[in-house]
mmCIF file of C-alpha atoms and ligand atoms in Angstrom:
data_model
loop_
_atom_site.group_PDB
_atom_site.id
_atom_site.type_symbol
_atom_site.label_atom_id
_atom_site.label_comp_id
_atom_site.label_asym_id
_atom_site.label_seq_id
_atom_site.Cartn_x
_atom_site.Cartn_y
_atom_site.Cartn_z
ATOM 1 C CA MET A 199 -203.028 45.898 49.457
ATOM 2 C CA SER A 200 -205.053 42.693 49.317
ATOM 3 C CA LYS A 201 -204.301 40.309 46.451
ATOM 4 C CA PHE A 202 -206.620 38.683 43.931
ATOM 5 C CA ASP A 203 -207.085 35.018 44.807
ATOM 6 C CA LEU A 204 -205.499 33.287 41.809
ATOM 7 C CA ARG A 205 -207.085 29.977 42.791
ATOM 8 C CA LYS A 206 -210.346 31.502 41.528
ATOM 9 C CA ALA A 207 -208.794 32.927 38.347
ATOM 10 C CA HIS A 208 -209.703 31.809 34.855
ATOM 11 C CA PHE A 209 -207.049 30.234 32.631
ATOM 12 C CA SER A 210 -206.059 33.377 30.701
ATOM 13 C CA THR A 211 -205.659 35.358 33.929
ATOM 14 C CA LEU A 212 -203.491 32.612 35.382
ATOM 15 C CA CYS A 213 -201.294 32.681 32.268
ATOM 16 C CA VAL A 214 -200.610 36.396 32.800
ATOM 17 C CA HIS A 215 -200.397 36.526 36.600
ATOM 18 C CA GLY A 216 -199.659 33.013 37.826
ATOM 19 C CA SER A 217 -195.883 33.179 37.949
ATOM 20 C CA GLY A 218 -195.806 35.334 41.063
ATOM 21 C CA GLY A 219 -196.812 38.928 40.360
ATOM 22 C CA VAL A 220 -194.751 41.961 41.259
ATOM 23 C CA ASP A 221 -191.354 41.343 42.877
ATOM 24 C CA PRO A 222 -191.725 42.974 46.344
ATOM 25 C CA GLN A 223 -188.058 44.045 46.395
ATOM 26 C CA THR A 224 -187.797 45.781 43.034
ATOM 27 C CA GLY A 225 -191.339 46.146 41.715
ATOM 28 C CA ALA A 226 -190.371 44.126 38.613
ATOM 29 C CA LEU A 227 -193.396 42.560 36.895
ATOM 30 C CA SER A 228 -191.299 40.114 34.932
ATOM 31 C CA VAL A 229 -189.542 37.315 36.818
ATOM 32 C CA PRO A 230 -185.790 38.075 36.709
ATOM 33 C CA ILE A 231 -183.434 35.747 34.821
ATOM 34 C CA TYR A 232 -181.332 34.376 37.684
ATOM 35 C CA GLN A 233 -178.334 33.687 35.463
ATOM 36 C CA SER A 234 -176.296 32.125 38.258
ATOM 37 C CA SER A 235 -174.900 28.617 38.423
ATOM 38 C CA THR A 236 -174.490 28.561 42.197
ATOM 39 C CA PHE A 237 -175.999 30.134 45.329
ATOM 40 C CA ALA A 238 -174.306 31.254 48.559
ATOM 41 C CA PHE A 239 -175.171 29.379 51.746
ATOM 42 C CA LYS A 240 -175.876 31.327 54.933
ATOM 43 C CA SER A 241 -173.601 29.001 56.897
ATOM 44 C CA ALA A 242 -171.894 25.612 56.643
ATOM 45 C CA LYS A 243 -174.845 24.141 58.537
ATOM 46 C CA HIS A 244 -177.330 25.699 56.062
ATOM 47 C CA GLY A 245 -175.374 24.229 53.108
ATOM 48 C CA ALA A 246 -175.289 20.795 54.709
ATOM 49 C CA GLN A 247 -179.034 21.012 55.411
ATOM 50 C CA LEU A 248 -179.839 21.887 51.802
ATOM 51 C CA PHE A 249 -177.835 18.877 50.649
ATOM 52 C CA GLN A 250 -180.036 16.759 52.914
ATOM 53 C CA GLY A 251 -183.138 18.230 51.248
ATOM 54 C CA GLU A 252 -183.993 20.236 54.357
ATOM 55 C CA GLY A 253 -184.449 23.991 54.796
ATOM 56 C CA GLU A 254 -185.175 26.762 52.300
ATOM 57 C CA GLY A 255 -182.837 27.904 49.538
ATOM 58 C CA TYR A 256 -181.115 27.083 46.294
ATOM 59 C CA VAL A 257 -177.864 25.131 45.899
ATOM 60 C CA TYR A 258 -176.807 24.842 42.273
ATOM 61 C CA THR A 259 -178.775 25.497 39.079
ATOM 62 C CA ARG A 260 -178.722 21.857 37.922
ATOM 63 C CA LEU A 261 -180.855 21.109 40.994
ATOM 64 C CA GLY A 262 -183.037 24.224 40.952
ATOM 65 C CA ASN A 263 -183.042 27.943 40.215
ATOM 66 C CA PRO A 264 -185.588 30.711 40.955
ATOM 67 C CA THR A 265 -186.410 31.394 37.263
ATOM 68 C CA GLN A 266 -186.866 27.682 36.599
ATOM 69 C CA ALA A 267 -188.984 27.451 39.749
ATOM 70 C CA ALA A 268 -191.291 30.254 38.553
ATOM 71 C CA PHE A 269 -191.836 28.432 35.246
ATOM 72 C CA GLU A 270 -192.434 25.140 37.057
ATOM 73 C CA ARG A 271 -194.924 26.717 39.461
ATOM 74 C CA GLU A 272 -196.790 28.240 36.523
ATOM 75 C CA MET A 273 -196.930 24.959 34.575
ATOM 76 C CA ALA A 274 -198.180 23.052 37.634
ATOM 77 C CA PHE A 275 -200.895 25.698 38.089
ATOM 78 C CA LEU A 276 -201.967 25.578 34.436
ATOM 79 C CA GLU A 277 -202.081 21.776 34.191
ATOM 80 C CA GLY A 278 -203.815 21.483 37.575
ATOM 81 C CA GLY A 279 -200.956 19.441 39.045
ATOM 82 C CA GLU A 280 -199.146 19.613 42.375
ATOM 83 C CA ALA A 281 -195.674 20.290 40.993
ATOM 84 C CA ALA A 282 -193.604 20.469 37.821
ATOM 85 C CA LEU A 283 -190.018 19.991 36.724
ATOM 86 C CA ALA A 284 -188.460 21.695 33.698
ATOM 87 C CA PHE A 285 -185.942 19.962 31.432
ATOM 88 C CA SER A 286 -183.557 20.991 28.674
ATOM 89 C CA SER A 287 -185.803 19.443 25.983
ATOM 90 C CA GLY A 288 -188.991 17.485 25.514
ATOM 91 C CA MET A 289 -186.911 14.344 24.955
ATOM 92 C CA ALA A 290 -185.042 14.927 28.255
ATOM 93 C CA ALA A 291 -188.446 15.170 29.982
ATOM 94 C CA ILE A 292 -189.832 12.007 28.337
ATOM 95 C CA SER A 293 -186.713 9.888 28.832
ATOM 96 C CA GLY A 294 -186.434 11.235 32.401
ATOM 97 C CA VAL A 295 -189.936 10.071 33.305
ATOM 98 C CA ILE A 296 -189.338 6.639 31.782
ATOM 99 C CA LEU A 297 -185.977 6.181 33.512
ATOM 100 C CA ALA A 298 -187.475 7.265 36.840
ATOM 101 C CA LEU A 299 -190.251 4.656 36.575
ATOM 102 C CA CYS A 300 -188.530 1.712 34.835
ATOM 103 C CA GLN A 301 -185.579 -0.466 35.670
ATOM 104 C CA CYS A 302 -183.765 -3.029 33.562
ATOM 105 C CA GLY A 303 -186.239 -5.856 32.812
ATOM 106 C CA ASP A 304 -189.338 -3.618 32.963
ATOM 107 C CA ASN A 305 -191.575 -2.504 30.120
ATOM 108 C CA LEU A 306 -193.927 0.324 29.210
ATOM 109 C CA VAL A 307 -197.012 0.282 27.026
ATOM 110 C CA SER A 308 -197.415 3.205 24.636
ATOM 111 C CA SER A 309 -199.623 4.447 21.843
ATOM 112 C CA ASP A 310 -197.919 3.569 18.557
ATOM 113 C CA THR A 311 -198.132 6.999 16.922
ATOM 114 C CA VAL A 312 -195.739 9.276 18.759
ATOM 115 C CA TYR A 313 -193.120 11.862 17.837
ATOM 116 C CA GLY A 314 -190.344 10.144 15.815
ATOM 117 C CA GLY A 315 -187.792 10.930 18.541
ATOM 118 C CA THR A 316 -189.921 9.178 21.164
ATOM 119 C CA HIS A 317 -190.274 6.192 18.820
ATOM 120 C CA ASN A 318 -186.493 6.115 18.388
ATOM 121 C CA LEU A 319 -186.023 6.187 22.173
ATOM 122 C CA TYR A 320 -188.369 3.168 22.351
ATOM 123 C CA LYS A 321 -186.700 1.261 19.529
ATOM 124 C CA GLU A 322 -182.997 2.104 19.844
ATOM 125 C CA SER A 323 -182.075 3.413 23.307
ATOM 126 C CA LEU A 324 -184.458 1.805 25.814
ATOM 127 C CA PRO A 325 -183.574 -1.760 24.699
ATOM 128 C CA ASN A 326 -179.901 -0.958 25.409
ATOM 129 C CA TRP A 327 -180.926 -0.296 29.012
ATOM 130 C CA GLY A 328 -183.046 -3.445 29.210
ATOM 131 C CA ILE A 329 -186.382 -1.610 28.964
ATOM 132 C CA GLU A 330 -188.989 -2.711 26.441
ATOM 133 C CA ALA A 331 -191.524 -0.330 24.856
ATOM 134 C CA ARG A 332 -194.693 -2.022 23.602
ATOM 135 C CA GLU A 333 -196.350 0.195 21.007
ATOM 136 C CA VAL A 334 -200.013 -0.505 20.311
ATOM 137 C CA ASP A 335 -202.924 1.215 18.573
ATOM 138 C CA ALA A 336 -204.321 3.084 21.581
ATOM 139 C CA THR A 337 -207.319 4.463 19.674
ATOM 140 C CA VAL A 338 -208.690 1.038 20.695
ATOM 141 C CA PRO A 339 -208.114 1.245 24.484
ATOM 142 C CA GLU A 340 -208.381 -2.552 24.941
ATOM 143 C CA ASN A 341 -205.084 -2.885 23.025
ATOM 144 C CA ILE A 342 -203.350 -1.107 25.903
ATOM 145 C CA GLU A 343 -204.864 -3.491 28.442
ATOM 146 C CA LYS A 344 -203.823 -6.559 26.433
ATOM 147 C CA ALA A 345 -200.167 -5.451 26.346
ATOM 148 C CA ILE A 346 -199.850 -4.973 30.137
ATOM 149 C CA ASP A 347 -198.059 -7.626 32.189
ATOM 150 C CA ASP A 348 -196.454 -7.801 35.651
ATOM 151 C CA LYS A 349 -193.320 -6.018 34.387
ATOM 152 C CA THR A 350 -195.232 -3.004 33.004
ATOM 153 C CA ARG A 351 -194.410 0.191 34.892
ATOM 154 C CA LEU A 352 -196.247 2.926 32.983
ATOM 155 C CA ILE A 353 -198.685 3.690 30.185
ATOM 156 C CA PHE A 354 -197.714 6.480 27.762
ATOM 157 C CA ILE A 355 -199.954 8.172 25.214
ATOM 158 C CA GLU A 356 -199.606 11.146 22.900
ATOM 159 C CA THR A 357 -202.892 12.872 21.998
ATOM 160 C CA PRO A 358 -203.424 14.473 19.530
ATOM 161 C CA ALA A 359 -200.754 12.254 18.021
ATOM 162 C CA ASN A 360 -197.857 13.545 15.968
ATOM 163 C CA PRO A 361 -198.461 13.561 12.979
ATOM 164 C CA THR A 362 -201.643 11.521 12.379
ATOM 165 C CA LEU A 363 -203.727 13.641 14.803
ATOM 166 C CA ASP A 364 -205.291 10.493 16.248
ATOM 167 C CA ILE A 365 -207.221 11.323 19.402
ATOM 168 C CA ILE A 366 -206.894 8.894 22.302
ATOM 169 C CA ASP A 367 -209.462 8.606 25.095
ATOM 170 C CA ILE A 368 -207.516 9.821 28.141
ATOM 171 C CA GLN A 369 -210.270 8.968 30.622
ATOM 172 C CA LYS A 370 -210.651 5.386 29.371
ATOM 173 C CA ILE A 371 -206.904 4.728 29.291
ATOM 174 C CA ALA A 372 -206.554 6.214 32.797
ATOM 175 C CA GLU A 373 -209.195 3.760 34.053
ATOM 176 C CA ILE A 374 -207.282 0.854 32.495
ATOM 177 C CA ALA A 375 -203.955 2.101 33.906
ATOM 178 C CA HIS A 376 -205.394 2.508 37.406
ATOM 179 C CA ALA A 377 -207.054 -0.908 37.343
ATOM 180 C CA HIS A 378 -203.486 -2.233 37.013
ATOM 181 C CA ASN A 379 -201.984 0.261 39.516
ATOM 182 C CA LEU A 380 -199.995 1.944 36.763
ATOM 183 C CA PRO A 381 -199.442 5.658 36.146
ATOM 184 C CA LEU A 382 -200.729 7.161 32.909
ATOM 185 C CA VAL A 383 -198.315 9.607 31.256
ATOM 186 C CA VAL A 384 -199.753 11.932 28.587
ATOM 187 C CA ASP A 385 -197.677 13.914 26.098
ATOM 188 C CA ASN A 386 -199.777 17.099 25.923
ATOM 189 C CA THR A 387 -197.495 18.971 23.505
ATOM 190 C CA PHE A 388 -200.023 19.332 20.664
ATOM 191 C CA ALA A 389 -202.886 20.481 22.883
ATOM 192 C CA THR A 390 -201.218 22.531 25.668
ATOM 193 C CA PRO A 391 -203.077 22.902 28.995
ATOM 194 C CA TYR A 392 -205.281 25.553 27.379
ATOM 195 C CA LEU A 393 -206.915 23.010 25.078
ATOM 196 C CA GLN A 394 -206.682 19.849 27.199
ATOM 197 C CA GLN A 395 -205.925 19.061 30.844
ATOM 198 C CA PRO A 396 -205.047 15.374 31.087
ATOM 199 C CA LEU A 397 -204.689 15.373 34.897
ATOM 200 C CA LYS A 398 -208.336 16.425 35.213
ATOM 201 C CA LEU A 399 -209.261 13.486 32.965
ATOM 202 C CA GLY A 400 -207.488 11.022 35.243
ATOM 203 C CA ALA A 401 -203.892 11.003 33.945
ATOM 204 C CA ASP A 402 -201.096 11.017 36.532
ATOM 205 C CA ILE A 403 -198.201 12.671 34.728
ATOM 206 C CA VAL A 404 -198.118 15.189 31.876
ATOM 207 C CA VAL A 405 -195.078 15.813 29.673
ATOM 208 C CA HIS A 406 -194.480 18.552 27.130
ATOM 209 C CA SER A 407 -192.053 19.541 24.515
ATOM 210 C CA ALA A 408 -192.175 23.172 25.719
ATOM 211 C CA THR A 409 -190.200 23.954 22.552
ATOM 212 C CA LYS A 410 -193.552 24.122 20.775
ATOM 213 C CA TYR A 411 -196.656 26.101 21.832
ATOM 214 C CA ILE A 412 -195.516 26.806 25.417
ATOM 215 C CA GLY A 413 -192.529 28.805 24.155
ATOM 216 C CA GLY A 414 -194.489 29.669 21.042
ATOM 217 C CA HIS A 415 -191.881 31.716 19.217
ATOM 218 C CA GLY A 416 -189.512 29.087 17.825
ATOM 219 C CA ASP A 417 -186.551 30.287 19.872
ATOM 220 C CA THR A 418 -186.226 27.760 22.715
ATOM 221 C CA ILE A 419 -185.738 24.011 23.180
ATOM 222 C CA ALA A 420 -187.230 22.817 26.483
ATOM 223 C CA GLY A 421 -189.391 20.227 28.213
ATOM 224 C CA VAL A 422 -191.490 19.983 31.339
ATOM 225 C CA VAL A 423 -193.116 17.276 33.474
ATOM 226 C CA ILE A 424 -196.128 17.873 35.725
ATOM 227 C CA GLY A 425 -197.350 15.464 38.410
ATOM 228 C CA GLU A 426 -197.617 14.766 42.127
ATOM 229 C CA SER A 427 -195.018 16.458 44.338
ATOM 230 C CA GLU A 428 -193.597 13.150 45.531
ATOM 231 C CA PHE A 429 -192.891 12.016 41.966
ATOM 232 C CA ILE A 430 -191.511 15.414 40.886
ATOM 233 C CA ASP A 431 -189.171 15.457 43.931
ATOM 234 C CA GLU A 432 -187.945 11.992 43.000
ATOM 235 C CA LEU A 433 -187.451 13.051 39.375
ATOM 236 C CA ARG A 434 -185.399 16.057 40.479
ATOM 237 C CA ALA A 435 -183.329 14.037 42.927
ATOM 238 C CA LYS A 436 -182.700 11.079 40.603
ATOM 239 C CA ILE A 437 -182.885 12.232 37.036
ATOM 240 C CA LEU A 438 -181.808 15.880 37.077
ATOM 241 C CA ARG A 439 -179.074 15.232 39.603
ATOM 242 C CA ASP A 440 -177.642 12.197 37.832
ATOM 243 C CA ILE A 441 -178.428 12.705 34.155
ATOM 244 C CA GLY A 442 -178.421 16.472 34.173
ATOM 245 C CA GLY A 443 -180.811 17.577 31.422
ATOM 246 C CA VAL A 444 -181.437 20.904 33.133
ATOM 247 C CA ILE A 445 -183.128 23.903 31.503
ATOM 248 C CA SER A 446 -181.165 27.174 31.433
ATOM 249 C CA PRO A 447 -182.561 30.164 33.391
ATOM 250 C CA LEU A 448 -182.819 32.148 30.139
ATOM 251 C CA ASN A 449 -184.888 29.416 28.468
ATOM 252 C CA ALA A 450 -187.136 29.132 31.537
ATOM 253 C CA TRP A 451 -187.713 32.896 31.278
ATOM 254 C CA LEU A 452 -188.536 32.670 27.556
ATOM 255 C CA LEU A 453 -191.146 30.025 28.396
ATOM 256 C CA LEU A 454 -192.610 32.200 31.155
ATOM 257 C CA ARG A 455 -192.960 34.973 28.601
ATOM 258 C CA GLY A 456 -194.532 32.532 26.122
ATOM 259 C CA LEU A 457 -197.117 31.409 28.673
ATOM 260 C CA LYS A 458 -198.477 34.932 29.100
ATOM 261 C CA THR A 459 -199.892 34.838 25.556
ATOM 262 C CA LEU A 460 -200.650 31.098 25.315
ATOM 263 C CA PRO A 461 -204.482 31.327 25.184
ATOM 264 C CA VAL A 462 -204.466 34.219 22.705
ATOM 265 C CA ARG A 463 -202.009 32.419 20.447
ATOM 266 C CA MET A 464 -203.829 29.090 20.698
ATOM 267 C CA ASP A 465 -207.171 30.695 19.769
ATOM 268 C CA ARG A 466 -205.558 32.074 16.612
ATOM 269 C CA HIS A 467 -203.668 28.841 15.807
ATOM 270 C CA CYS A 468 -206.979 26.966 16.080
ATOM 271 C CA SER A 469 -209.080 29.365 14.012
ATOM 272 C CA ASN A 470 -206.391 29.610 11.315
ATOM 273 C CA ALA A 471 -206.025 25.800 11.218
ATOM 274 C CA MET A 472 -209.793 25.371 10.871
ATOM 275 C CA GLU A 473 -209.924 27.790 7.929
ATOM 276 C CA ILE A 474 -207.023 26.077 6.202
ATOM 277 C CA ALA A 475 -208.470 22.605 6.837
ATOM 278 C CA LYS A 476 -211.725 23.727 5.190
ATOM 279 C CA PHE A 477 -209.889 25.318 2.250
ATOM 280 C CA LEU A 478 -207.860 22.145 1.641
ATOM 281 C CA THR A 479 -210.948 19.924 1.960
ATOM 282 C CA PHE A 480 -212.516 21.581 -1.074
ATOM 283 C CA HIS A 481 -209.324 21.878 -3.173
ATOM 284 C CA PRO A 482 -209.450 19.637 -6.286
ATOM 285 C CA LYS A 483 -205.773 18.620 -5.997
ATOM 286 C CA VAL A 484 -206.098 17.404 -2.386
ATOM 287 C CA ASN A 485 -206.761 13.712 -1.682
ATOM 288 C CA TRP A 486 -207.692 14.021 1.983
ATOM 289 C CA VAL A 487 -207.345 16.380 4.956
ATOM 290 C CA ARG A 488 -207.080 15.477 8.625
ATOM 291 C CA TYR A 489 -207.934 17.965 11.346
ATOM 292 C CA PRO A 490 -209.684 17.006 14.601
ATOM 293 C CA GLY A 491 -212.072 19.943 14.152
ATOM 294 C CA LEU A 492 -213.513 18.534 10.919
ATOM 295 C CA THR A 493 -216.544 16.280 11.312
ATOM 296 C CA THR A 494 -214.814 13.956 8.805
ATOM 297 C CA HIS A 495 -212.066 13.241 11.390
ATOM 298 C CA PRO A 496 -212.721 9.730 12.758
ATOM 299 C CA HIS A 497 -212.245 10.878 16.381
ATOM 300 C CA HIS A 498 -213.965 14.265 16.080
ATOM 301 C CA GLU A 499 -216.539 13.525 18.803
ATOM 302 C CA LEU A 500 -213.858 12.422 21.277
ATOM 303 C CA ALA A 501 -211.821 15.543 20.466
ATOM 304 C CA ARG A 502 -214.919 17.681 21.194
ATOM 305 C CA LYS A 503 -215.342 15.876 24.504
ATOM 306 C CA GLN A 504 -211.816 16.089 25.872
ATOM 307 C CA MET A 505 -210.457 19.247 24.207
ATOM 308 C CA ARG A 506 -211.534 22.905 24.285
ATOM 309 C CA ASN A 507 -210.543 23.391 20.635
ATOM 310 C CA PHE A 508 -208.719 21.358 18.003
ATOM 311 C CA GLY A 509 -205.171 22.694 17.800
ATOM 312 C CA GLY A 510 -202.959 24.221 15.152
ATOM 313 C CA ILE A 511 -201.793 21.197 13.141
ATOM 314 C CA VAL A 512 -203.366 20.058 9.874
ATOM 315 C CA THR A 513 -202.212 17.100 7.795
ATOM 316 C CA PHE A 514 -203.126 16.390 4.206
ATOM 317 C CA GLU A 515 -202.152 14.454 1.129
ATOM 318 C CA VAL A 516 -202.243 15.783 -2.404
ATOM 319 C CA LYS A 517 -203.158 13.792 -5.498
ATOM 320 C CA GLY A 518 -199.931 12.359 -6.878
ATOM 321 C CA GLY A 519 -198.598 11.342 -3.418
ATOM 322 C CA ARG A 520 -195.083 12.142 -2.253
ATOM 323 C CA LYS A 521 -193.785 13.578 -5.545
ATOM 324 C CA ALA A 522 -196.662 16.034 -5.818
ATOM 325 C CA GLY A 523 -196.344 16.793 -2.095
ATOM 326 C CA GLU A 524 -192.672 17.687 -2.584
ATOM 327 C CA LYS A 525 -193.775 20.164 -5.264
ATOM 328 C CA VAL A 526 -196.041 21.867 -2.730
ATOM 329 C CA MET A 527 -193.307 21.969 -0.045
ATOM 330 C CA ASP A 528 -190.744 23.304 -2.540
ATOM 331 C CA ASN A 529 -193.062 26.012 -3.809
ATOM 332 C CA VAL A 530 -194.500 27.635 -0.681
ATOM 333 C CA THR A 531 -193.271 31.201 -0.392
ATOM 334 C CA LEU A 532 -194.701 32.379 2.948
ATOM 335 C CA ILE A 533 -194.850 29.063 4.800
ATOM 336 C CA THR A 534 -191.394 27.726 5.781
ATOM 337 C CA LEU A 535 -190.194 24.208 4.949
ATOM 338 C CA ALA A 536 -188.933 23.142 8.400
ATOM 339 C CA VAL A 537 -189.592 20.692 11.229
ATOM 340 C CA SER A 538 -190.858 21.728 14.685
ATOM 341 C CA LEU A 539 -194.305 23.188 15.257
ATOM 342 C CA GLY A 540 -196.210 25.646 17.399
ATOM 343 C CA ASP A 541 -194.234 28.678 16.236
ATOM 344 C CA CYS A 542 -195.703 32.037 15.161
ATOM 345 C CA ASP A 543 -194.442 31.139 11.666
ATOM 346 C CA SER A 544 -196.286 28.462 9.695
ATOM 347 C CA LEU A 545 -194.081 25.422 9.080
ATOM 348 C CA ILE A 546 -194.534 22.593 6.572
ATOM 349 C CA GLU A 547 -192.754 19.217 6.546
ATOM 350 C CA HIS A 548 -192.847 15.616 5.328
ATOM 351 C CA PRO A 549 -193.037 13.266 8.359
ATOM 352 C CA ALA A 550 -192.126 10.014 6.521
ATOM 353 C CA SER A 551 -188.718 11.408 5.467
ATOM 354 C CA MET A 552 -188.169 13.915 8.299
ATOM 355 C CA THR A 553 -189.682 13.891 11.834
ATOM 356 C CA HIS A 554 -190.827 10.256 11.585
ATOM 357 C CA SER A 555 -187.994 8.845 9.468
ATOM 358 C CA THR A 556 -187.156 6.737 12.562
ATOM 359 C CA TYR A 557 -190.219 4.602 11.690
ATOM 360 C CA SER A 558 -189.540 1.767 9.240
ATOM 361 C CA THR A 559 -191.632 1.590 6.057
ATOM 362 C CA GLU A 560 -193.794 -1.123 7.674
ATOM 363 C CA GLU A 561 -194.218 0.898 10.873
ATOM 364 C CA LEU A 562 -195.193 4.020 8.915
ATOM 365 C CA ALA A 563 -197.840 2.036 7.027
ATOM 366 C CA LYS A 564 -199.146 0.444 10.239
ATOM 367 C CA VAL A 565 -199.727 3.761 12.024
ATOM 368 C CA GLY A 566 -201.095 5.528 8.954
ATOM 369 C CA ILE A 567 -198.233 7.905 8.120
ATOM 370 C CA THR A 568 -198.544 7.654 4.367
ATOM 371 C CA GLU A 569 -195.725 8.503 1.940
ATOM 372 C CA GLY A 570 -197.745 11.480 0.760
ATOM 373 C CA LEU A 571 -198.719 12.868 4.190
ATOM 374 C CA ILE A 572 -197.742 16.516 4.624
ATOM 375 C CA ARG A 573 -197.840 18.163 8.068
ATOM 376 C CA LEU A 574 -198.632 21.840 8.361
ATOM 377 C CA SER A 575 -198.105 23.682 11.635
ATOM 378 C CA VAL A 576 -200.415 26.626 11.122
ATOM 379 C CA GLY A 577 -198.902 29.824 12.478
ATOM 380 C CA LEU A 578 -200.263 33.224 13.416
ATOM 381 C CA GLU A 579 -200.193 34.885 10.002
ATOM 382 C CA ASP A 580 -203.404 36.161 8.411
ATOM 383 C CA PRO A 581 -205.267 33.030 7.231
ATOM 384 C CA GLN A 582 -205.975 34.583 3.814
ATOM 385 C CA ASP A 583 -202.230 34.988 3.168
ATOM 386 C CA LEU A 584 -201.611 31.356 4.147
ATOM 387 C CA ILE A 585 -204.433 30.191 1.871
ATOM 388 C CA GLU A 586 -203.047 32.271 -1.023
ATOM 389 C CA ASP A 587 -199.625 30.686 -0.500
ATOM 390 C CA LEU A 588 -201.054 27.161 -0.445
ATOM 391 C CA LYS A 589 -203.184 27.931 -3.511
ATOM 392 C CA GLN A 590 -200.196 29.045 -5.593
ATOM 393 C CA ALA A 591 -198.034 26.117 -4.359
ATOM 394 C CA LEU A 592 -200.807 23.626 -5.214
ATOM 395 C CA SER A 593 -201.116 25.172 -8.681
ATOM 396 C CA LYS A 594 -197.492 24.085 -9.373
ATOM 397 C CA ILE A 595 -198.413 20.364 -9.260
HETATM 398 N N1 LCS B 101 -193.261 15.232 22.076
HETATM 399 C C1 LCS B 101 -193.840 15.663 20.935
HETATM 400 C C2 LCS B 101 -195.301 15.440 20.723
HETATM 401 C C3 LCS B 101 -193.059 16.313 19.971
HETATM 402 O O1 LCS B 101 -193.670 16.727 18.852
HETATM 403 C C4 LCS B 101 -191.675 16.479 20.195
HETATM 404 C C5 LCS B 101 -190.796 17.138 19.188
HETATM 405 C C6 LCS B 101 -191.113 16.019 21.390
HETATM 406 C C7 LCS B 101 -191.940 15.405 22.305
HETATM 407 C C8 LCS B 101 -189.656 16.181 21.719
HETATM 408 O O2 LCS B 101 -189.435 17.482 22.123
HETATM 409 P P1 LCS B 101 -188.033 18.270 21.959
HETATM 410 O O3 LCS B 101 -186.993 17.431 22.614
HETATM 411 O O4 LCS B 101 -187.788 18.440 20.500
HETATM 412 O O5 LCS B 101 -188.283 19.550 22.684
HETATM 413 N N2 LCS B 101 -191.371 17.274 17.919
HETATM 414 C C9 LCS B 101 -190.802 17.745 16.833
HETATM 415 C C10 LCS B 101 -191.418 17.762 15.566
HETATM 416 O O6 LCS B 101 -192.513 17.271 15.304
HETATM 417 N N3 LCS B 101 -190.631 18.358 14.691
HETATM 418 O O7 LCS B 101 -189.424 18.704 15.254
HETATM 419 C C11 LCS B 101 -189.458 18.329 16.670
#
């Protein structure tokens, strides 16, 4: 039977079929969970060859596993990259990329609004290893260029940014990075490859917290890096081998399952978020709302240009600041007060005291994470039920 040429497939088709199709041996449509730590060699010579990076086969799950490989192949396909490498968490993926590219004495230049864990890596851990992270407002691309010197080894941006939803011009920053022979790394967690494909806009490396929309069901912690094969091979050989932040076969399988429904889920996350953003905009107790899909968002035009749709995260501030915001978070009955995002369930949290508590008061003010800012990860519930819940919680202020 001839096979459909997946290179011609549209994104949704790739999400369903990209990971390899029917297993010729068993007929299984779902990639098996190869829950094995080690793999038998055909001979002593074969084993020795594999340790030299020659020949076909698996050695040991820290270095590679067929279920992980299926997930990696799928992510490379979806991001339009040559290869991918899965990690045990988004932070393992981000720190892995940085450690692969930087040595003691080097620096990186990053956007200044990033996940609080990434900011903590920059501020607390990297300096211990002699690596400096220079955080600048990358919504003005020239700021990135000004911070580069001869010890800079990579540019890192997160767009849309967690939690301010700033949109950064990937194409412009890629041009700046390449003019200085530097790779551009983009954290694509908030957008997913369905909404934004940084490699097609000129970026060199994409990282994800796959914990979020890729998994999509709030049951897995994982990360993934996509880039050129040469870099991914180096990352596997250096970082996975030595530091060991490997994904489990079960988690790789959960992500493969998540990917099958990614476009359908993202469409619903986006339409729900848009409805909620509009509802909040007109609510008398709300000070301001930020959602890249609203024309009031300062980077709305750029978001339209580089994204297919605007994502599932909405931030807002209620009149009365943090105290009033706490009332809302304590009174929701359908939405859950919890960190993380991208789950089927809607989640609400307070970045200044939770996900971004690693930022000092001055840093929070500088990047625009106000004391009153509330982040809502809009889930897959019926939007009317979410609006009813927000309405009753807002009435408690
Ligand atoms: N990148 C972004 C944009 C993130 O939002 C997160 C986690 C990470 C990387 C790290 O990924 P992890 O190691 O957790 O898989 N963001 C979280 C958040 O906003 N709430 O809880 C975790």
